[in-house]
Amino acid sequence: MKNYSRSIIATGIALALVACNNDSSTSGKDNLAPSNVAVKVGDAQVKGLLEKIKITNLDNQAETVDVEVYKGIRYATANRFQHSKLVEPTEQVDATAFGDICPQLGNEAIAQSEDCLSLNIWRPTGIPAGKELPVYVFIHGGSFESGAGSSALNQADTIVAQSISDTALGEREAPFIAVSLNYRVGLLGSKWVDAEVNPYGGNYGIGDQKRALEWVNKYIAHFGGDSSNVTVFGESAGAMSIGILQQDQDVAGPYYQRAIMQSNPYGIAYKDYGSAQRLQNQLEQHAQDQFGKSLAELSLAELKEVQAYAKQPTQLVTGLVTSFPATSGFLPFAPYIESREKSLIGGGKIDGYHIVGQPIHTEFHVPTVVGFNSDEANIFTAMLDWMFLYNITTEDPETGEQVPVVMPDVSQTDTTNISAPKEAVISLIKKYYWAVWAIDKELAAQMKAIQKELEAIPDEVVTRQNLYPIITRLFLGLQNQTANKALEFIDYAAFDDKTLTGKGEEGEKGALGNIGQIRKLANDLLFTCAAREVVDRQSTNHATTLYHYDYTSSINIWPFGHGMMGNLAALSCSNSNGTGKACHASELPFVFNKAVNIAGETIYPNQQDRQLMSTMSRIWFTDKLFEGYPRNSADNVLMINADGQFVEQLDWGNTLNAPQDARLGSSICEGISEQGILFDYMPK
């Protein structure tokens, strides 16, 4: 009976569409080439394309659906290192091709320019102005250094086509409109600016996102969208952006009414004002040394060279040590905290404009869905994996002694006296502490923390140490005790790293075990427990949902063949049987129902993958995602489980997050929070 009713509804809608547009109904033999369409926006005419999108509908039948797409609409303009200004459509707007992507390292095959602030709109065909369809706006990820709204993996043609088909079959009340956007990334997207000279700061990429949302709010009704029913969703840096946008009540609420944050690494802090200034000074000096120009005067190619310099391994390590709070140096071009206490000289406080505090303290102003994947941190720690092999030994065939494979001439037992340099640094800190405190309280506090750290280090250190504790301390900050506290517990403790897999002793896992330990530690502190804690801190004013993506796919969306770092990421996300782990961004092909990987290359999902792609790309754009699994005291989590099913997991902490170490209680997340490990390095 249900299929019969669906057929009647589908036939009626098809006839109505034919009456409006002779090209709207197609069969497999029809010409699938796009044709021109247009929308009136005030006095302007926006010219787009009608595209015929092939999907598999809910009756498991092949179907071709008409979708209108308006590509590369300029929503704002901006000069270099200036905040963007809204652009109003005038006269004829050609929206038949994606705009240039914002300048970034890599992606050289795609046109890049500083004139890149454009957005893309997918909508059902023939929708009149004022139709008031729901709107979904996607903010792409890419570590605030790369990505675009036109990337193959996040184009919205399939999901919009599905919403049209599902409505015709009676499974939705209405289809929806989808929007994606470009925003400035890298050095062009975030550069320290003296707030006393320019109170709007230098977080230009966040400002661009606000302008895009303002444009949607102002003009989406002309495309048939409802400006009071906008859901903003984003992954990785896109989710981080939404966490920042939640701070602005002129945006959260007025410009969007719901939010989805996929894989927001809440445990990665944002640089404070002073750290951003120090990075800026360093890059300005490098520009002068290399090119004899300021950053503002550089050509685009020269500017990208400076950005590449900041991404060199030595510079990243330096950033981890010198950027505050801890972990903030991990993403050098992420936004920075614009607010700060002024020095004693002059007094007062800088309030900031776009980002005024760490988002872990931000109250959500709209209903929000927050989630994480099981193996999020693998690609972030992948660049460190090879270092864990440093102490592996092999037997010398002549002497029978165990000799290190890497740098065999470096002793495993000798010690080095570091008392002289250690005391020199401590004396320097003591000498200048009060002078620095008078002009920069944040830096002075950091100096004092480093002094305590140095004082705790023994004068005699082993030349060849287990690198896992050292790397962990560098990663989580030398100016706090986060790493030291975490390493005390079995769940994160170091294994003997002189063999690859251990010596066969009970519980011993060797160097590979340490790779697993740092992945787990980073995953818990940066993603899993961080997201859970932020959600549980929210008041009951707005509903929240916490989800856990645990699906193991037949494919790995992180492909091999894209440089050393790319290969390390691909390896870290591959299971031994060739399947893909639930790594960072691995849910994106399922959200957008796109059989492409992170590089835009075709992938070949199996039947179970395709089923989840069909399911997830529908549920994600329904009210059920927000209303079906509200977070409550039962520690309930929406699971996308290993079998690709959407299920509600009650008592998630005790069931799926139980620790090995009894001192952490019944849940790792609750344990590390109670032990003062989680967010220990964040300002209170």
Short mmCIF file of C-alpha atoms in Angstrom, two decimals, residues 325-578:
data_model
loop_
_atom_site.label_atom_id
_atom_site.label_comp_id
_atom_site.label_asym_id
_atom_site.label_seq_id
_atom_site.Cartn_x
_atom_site.Cartn_y
_atom_site.Cartn_z
CA PRO A 325 48.16 27.63 25.39
CA ALA A 326 49.67 24.19 24.72
CA THR A 327 48.58 22.47 21.45
CA SER A 328 47.83 25.85 19.82
CA GLY A 329 51.04 25.71 17.78
CA PHE A 330 49.76 22.57 16.07
CA LEU A 331 47.66 24.66 13.65
CA PRO A 332 49.73 27.79 12.98
CA PHE A 333 47.08 29.47 10.82
CA ALA A 334 44.05 28.74 12.96
CA PRO A 335 42.31 31.85 14.35
CA TYR A 336 43.80 33.43 17.45
CA ILE A 337 42.20 34.81 20.62
CA GLU A 338 41.85 38.54 20.07
CA SER A 339 41.05 39.50 23.66
CA ARG A 340 43.74 40.03 26.30
CA GLU A 341 44.62 41.89 29.43
CA LYS A 342 46.71 44.95 28.66
CA SER A 343 49.99 45.62 30.41
CA LEU A 344 50.26 47.73 33.54
CA ILE A 345 51.47 50.50 31.27
CA GLY A 346 48.23 51.89 29.87
CA GLY A 347 46.00 49.47 31.78
CA GLY A 348 42.61 48.30 30.60
CA LYS A 349 41.59 45.30 28.52
CA ILE A 350 41.35 44.43 24.82
CA ASP A 351 37.93 42.84 24.34
CA GLY A 352 38.44 41.21 20.93
CA TYR A 353 35.91 40.98 18.13
CA HIS A 354 35.64 37.65 16.26
CA ILE A 355 37.07 35.26 18.85
CA VAL A 356 37.08 36.43 22.43
CA GLY A 357 37.92 33.24 24.34
CA GLN A 358 38.55 29.51 24.08
CA PRO A 359 35.39 27.92 22.58
CA ILE A 360 35.37 25.19 25.25
CA HIS A 361 33.82 27.83 27.52
CA THR A 362 31.21 28.96 24.96
CA GLU A 363 27.51 28.48 25.61
CA PHE A 364 25.64 27.21 22.54
CA HIS A 365 22.96 29.65 21.40
CA VAL A 366 21.16 27.24 19.06
CA PRO A 367 20.33 23.50 19.07
CA THR A 368 23.63 21.77 18.25
CA VAL A 369 24.88 18.34 17.22
CA VAL A 370 28.50 17.54 18.13
CA GLY A 371 30.38 14.36 17.28
CA PHE A 372 33.64 12.51 16.86
CA ASN A 373 35.04 9.50 15.00
CA SER A 374 36.72 6.54 16.72
CA ASP A 375 40.17 7.09 15.19
CA GLU A 376 40.18 10.87 14.74
CA ALA A 377 43.73 11.57 15.88
CA ASN A 378 45.54 9.04 13.68
CA ILE A 379 46.28 11.47 10.86
CA PHE A 380 47.47 14.12 13.32
CA THR A 381 49.95 11.83 15.09
CA ALA A 382 50.96 10.03 11.86
CA MET A 383 53.78 12.48 11.22
CA LEU A 384 55.31 11.40 14.56
CA ASP A 385 54.97 7.63 14.09
CA TRP A 386 58.43 7.03 12.61
CA MET A 387 60.06 8.67 15.65
CA PHE A 388 58.81 5.87 17.89
CA LEU A 389 61.17 3.46 16.09
CA TYR A 390 64.23 5.36 17.32
CA ASN A 391 65.22 2.90 20.06
CA ILE A 392 64.55 -0.41 18.29
CA THR A 393 67.59 -2.66 18.45
CA THR A 394 68.97 -5.56 16.43
CA GLU A 395 71.59 -8.15 17.35
CA ASP A 396 75.13 -7.52 16.13
CA PRO A 397 76.16 -10.80 14.37
CA GLU A 398 79.77 -10.45 15.51
CA THR A 399 79.38 -9.44 19.15
CA GLY A 400 75.86 -10.66 19.91
CA GLU A 401 75.06 -7.25 21.45
CA GLN A 402 71.80 -5.39 20.89
CA VAL A 403 72.55 -2.37 18.69
CA PRO A 404 70.08 0.43 17.82
CA VAL A 405 68.86 0.29 14.21
CA VAL A 406 68.58 4.09 13.97
CA MET A 407 71.78 6.06 14.71
CA PRO A 408 73.69 3.03 16.09
CA ASP A 409 76.58 5.23 17.27
CA VAL A 410 74.39 6.95 19.88
CA SER A 411 74.70 5.18 23.23
CA GLN A 412 71.66 3.75 24.98
CA THR A 413 73.16 4.06 28.45
CA ASP A 414 75.35 7.19 28.53
CA THR A 415 74.06 10.28 30.27
CA THR A 416 74.50 13.97 29.52
CA ASN A 417 74.88 16.74 32.08
CA ILE A 418 72.49 19.59 31.24
CA SER A 419 72.83 21.52 34.48
CA ALA A 420 74.69 24.46 32.92
CA PRO A 421 72.23 25.31 30.12
CA LYS A 422 69.30 24.53 32.42
CA GLU A 423 70.53 26.97 35.08
CA ALA A 424 71.31 29.58 32.44
CA VAL A 425 67.73 29.58 31.18
CA ILE A 426 66.30 29.60 34.71
CA SER A 427 68.52 32.58 35.63
CA LEU A 428 67.39 34.42 32.50
CA ILE A 429 63.74 33.87 33.39
CA LYS A 430 64.29 35.07 36.95
CA LYS A 431 66.16 38.14 35.75
CA TYR A 432 63.48 39.34 33.34
CA TYR A 433 60.30 37.93 34.90
CA TRP A 434 59.08 41.12 36.61
CA ALA A 435 60.02 43.32 33.67
CA VAL A 436 58.00 41.09 31.34
CA TRP A 437 55.12 40.87 33.85
CA ALA A 438 54.78 44.66 33.76
CA ILE A 439 54.08 44.66 30.03
CA ASP A 440 52.76 41.14 29.29
CA LYS A 441 51.17 39.09 32.08
CA GLU A 442 50.40 36.14 29.79
CA LEU A 443 54.01 35.74 28.67
CA ALA A 444 55.27 36.15 32.23
CA ALA A 445 52.99 33.35 33.43
CA GLN A 446 54.28 31.12 30.67
CA MET A 447 57.88 31.93 31.61
CA LYS A 448 57.18 30.95 35.21
CA ALA A 449 55.64 27.64 34.09
CA ILE A 450 58.70 26.83 31.98
CA GLN A 451 60.94 27.67 34.94
CA LYS A 452 59.10 25.09 37.08
CA GLU A 453 59.32 22.55 34.28
CA LEU A 454 63.09 23.03 33.97
CA GLU A 455 63.59 22.83 37.72
CA ALA A 456 61.87 19.43 37.74
CA ILE A 457 64.23 17.98 35.11
CA PRO A 458 67.27 16.15 36.59
CA ASP A 459 70.72 17.46 35.75
CA GLU A 460 71.80 14.11 34.32
CA VAL A 461 69.62 12.86 31.44
CA VAL A 462 69.99 9.62 29.50
CA THR A 463 71.28 10.28 26.00
CA ARG A 464 68.89 7.84 24.35
CA GLN A 465 65.48 7.95 26.02
CA ASN A 466 62.11 6.44 25.22
CA LEU A 467 60.68 9.06 22.87
CA TYR A 468 57.00 8.49 23.63
CA PRO A 469 57.00 10.46 26.93
CA ILE A 470 59.14 13.20 25.36
CA ILE A 471 56.93 13.59 22.28
CA THR A 472 53.82 13.54 24.45
CA ARG A 473 55.17 16.35 26.62
CA LEU A 474 56.13 18.42 23.56
CA PHE A 475 52.69 17.79 22.05
CA LEU A 476 50.73 18.71 25.18
CA GLY A 477 53.04 21.49 26.39
CA LEU A 478 56.12 21.81 28.55
CA GLN A 479 54.50 24.58 30.59
CA ASN A 480 51.90 22.31 32.20
CA GLN A 481 51.59 18.88 33.78
CA THR A 482 49.02 17.37 31.39
CA ALA A 483 51.35 14.80 29.85
CA ASN A 484 53.02 13.86 33.13
CA LYS A 485 49.64 13.25 34.78
CA ALA A 486 48.31 11.22 31.85
CA LEU A 487 51.39 8.98 31.60
CA GLU A 488 50.86 7.85 35.19
CA PHE A 489 47.83 5.80 34.11
CA ILE A 490 47.97 2.38 32.43
CA ASP A 491 45.75 3.56 29.58
CA TYR A 492 48.43 6.00 28.37
CA ALA A 493 51.68 4.70 29.95
CA ALA A 494 54.82 4.06 27.86
CA PHE A 495 55.92 0.63 26.66
CA ASP A 496 59.56 -0.45 26.34
CA ASP A 497 60.40 0.72 22.82
CA LYS A 498 63.55 -1.35 22.15
CA THR A 499 61.53 -3.91 20.17
CA LEU A 500 58.81 -3.42 17.59
CA THR A 501 56.08 -5.47 19.27
CA GLY A 502 57.44 -6.24 22.74
CA LYS A 503 59.44 -9.08 24.24
CA GLY A 504 56.57 -11.49 24.60
CA GLU A 505 55.92 -10.46 28.19
CA GLU A 506 52.37 -10.03 29.50
CA GLY A 507 50.92 -6.68 28.41
CA GLU A 508 54.12 -5.54 26.64
CA LYS A 509 53.59 -4.08 23.15
CA GLY A 510 56.87 -2.39 22.21
CA ALA A 511 57.33 0.59 19.89
CA LEU A 512 54.10 -0.13 17.99
CA GLY A 513 52.31 -0.08 21.33
CA ASN A 514 53.60 3.46 21.94
CA ILE A 515 52.20 4.53 18.56
CA GLY A 516 48.85 3.18 19.71
CA GLN A 517 49.20 4.94 23.07
CA ILE A 518 49.78 8.40 21.62
CA ARG A 519 46.92 7.91 19.18
CA LYS A 520 44.61 7.03 22.06
CA LEU A 521 45.85 9.89 24.22
CA ALA A 522 45.46 12.44 21.42
CA ASN A 523 42.09 11.03 20.44
CA ASP A 524 40.72 11.23 23.99
CA LEU A 525 42.17 14.64 24.91
CA LEU A 526 41.66 16.43 21.59
CA PHE A 527 38.43 14.89 20.31
CA THR A 528 36.40 12.26 22.17
CA CYS A 529 36.46 13.38 25.78
CA ALA A 530 36.85 17.03 24.79
CA ALA A 531 33.61 16.96 22.77
CA ARG A 532 31.75 15.04 25.46
CA GLU A 533 32.87 17.52 28.13
CA VAL A 534 31.83 20.58 26.11
CA VAL A 535 28.40 19.10 25.41
CA ASP A 536 27.87 18.20 29.06
CA ARG A 537 28.83 21.72 30.15
CA GLN A 538 25.95 23.21 28.19
CA SER A 539 22.88 24.47 29.97
CA THR A 540 19.48 23.07 29.12
CA ASN A 541 18.51 26.24 27.21
CA HIS A 542 19.24 24.60 23.86
CA ALA A 543 19.10 20.92 22.96
CA THR A 544 22.37 19.15 22.22
CA THR A 545 23.12 15.79 20.66
CA LEU A 546 26.42 13.89 20.96
CA TYR A 547 27.27 11.32 18.28
CA HIS A 548 30.05 8.74 17.84
CA TYR A 549 30.98 7.57 14.32
CA ASP A 550 32.45 4.06 14.61
CA TYR A 551 31.97 2.64 11.11
CA THR A 552 34.81 0.69 9.47
CA SER A 553 34.52 1.17 5.71
CA SER A 554 35.79 -1.04 2.92
CA ILE A 555 37.66 2.00 1.62
CA ASN A 556 40.16 4.46 3.10
CA ILE A 557 39.39 8.07 2.17
CA TRP A 558 43.01 9.04 2.91
CA PRO A 559 44.79 7.84 -0.27
CA PHE A 560 48.39 6.81 -0.79
CA GLY A 561 50.48 8.57 -3.41
CA HIS A 562 50.24 12.14 -2.11
CA GLY A 563 53.66 12.76 -0.58
CA MET A 564 55.27 11.45 2.59
CA MET A 565 52.79 13.11 4.98
CA GLY A 566 49.88 11.90 2.88
CA ASN A 567 51.22 8.36 2.86
CA LEU A 568 51.71 8.40 6.63
CA ALA A 569 48.12 9.57 7.08
CA ALA A 570 46.87 6.86 4.71
CA LEU A 571 48.85 4.20 6.54
CA SER A 572 47.57 5.36 9.94
CA CYS A 573 43.98 5.02 8.72
CA SER A 574 44.35 1.58 7.12
CA ASN A 575 43.49 -1.67 8.85
CA SER A 576 45.67 -4.71 8.20
CA ASN A 577 42.92 -6.21 6.00
CA GLY A 578 42.82 -3.13 3.75
#
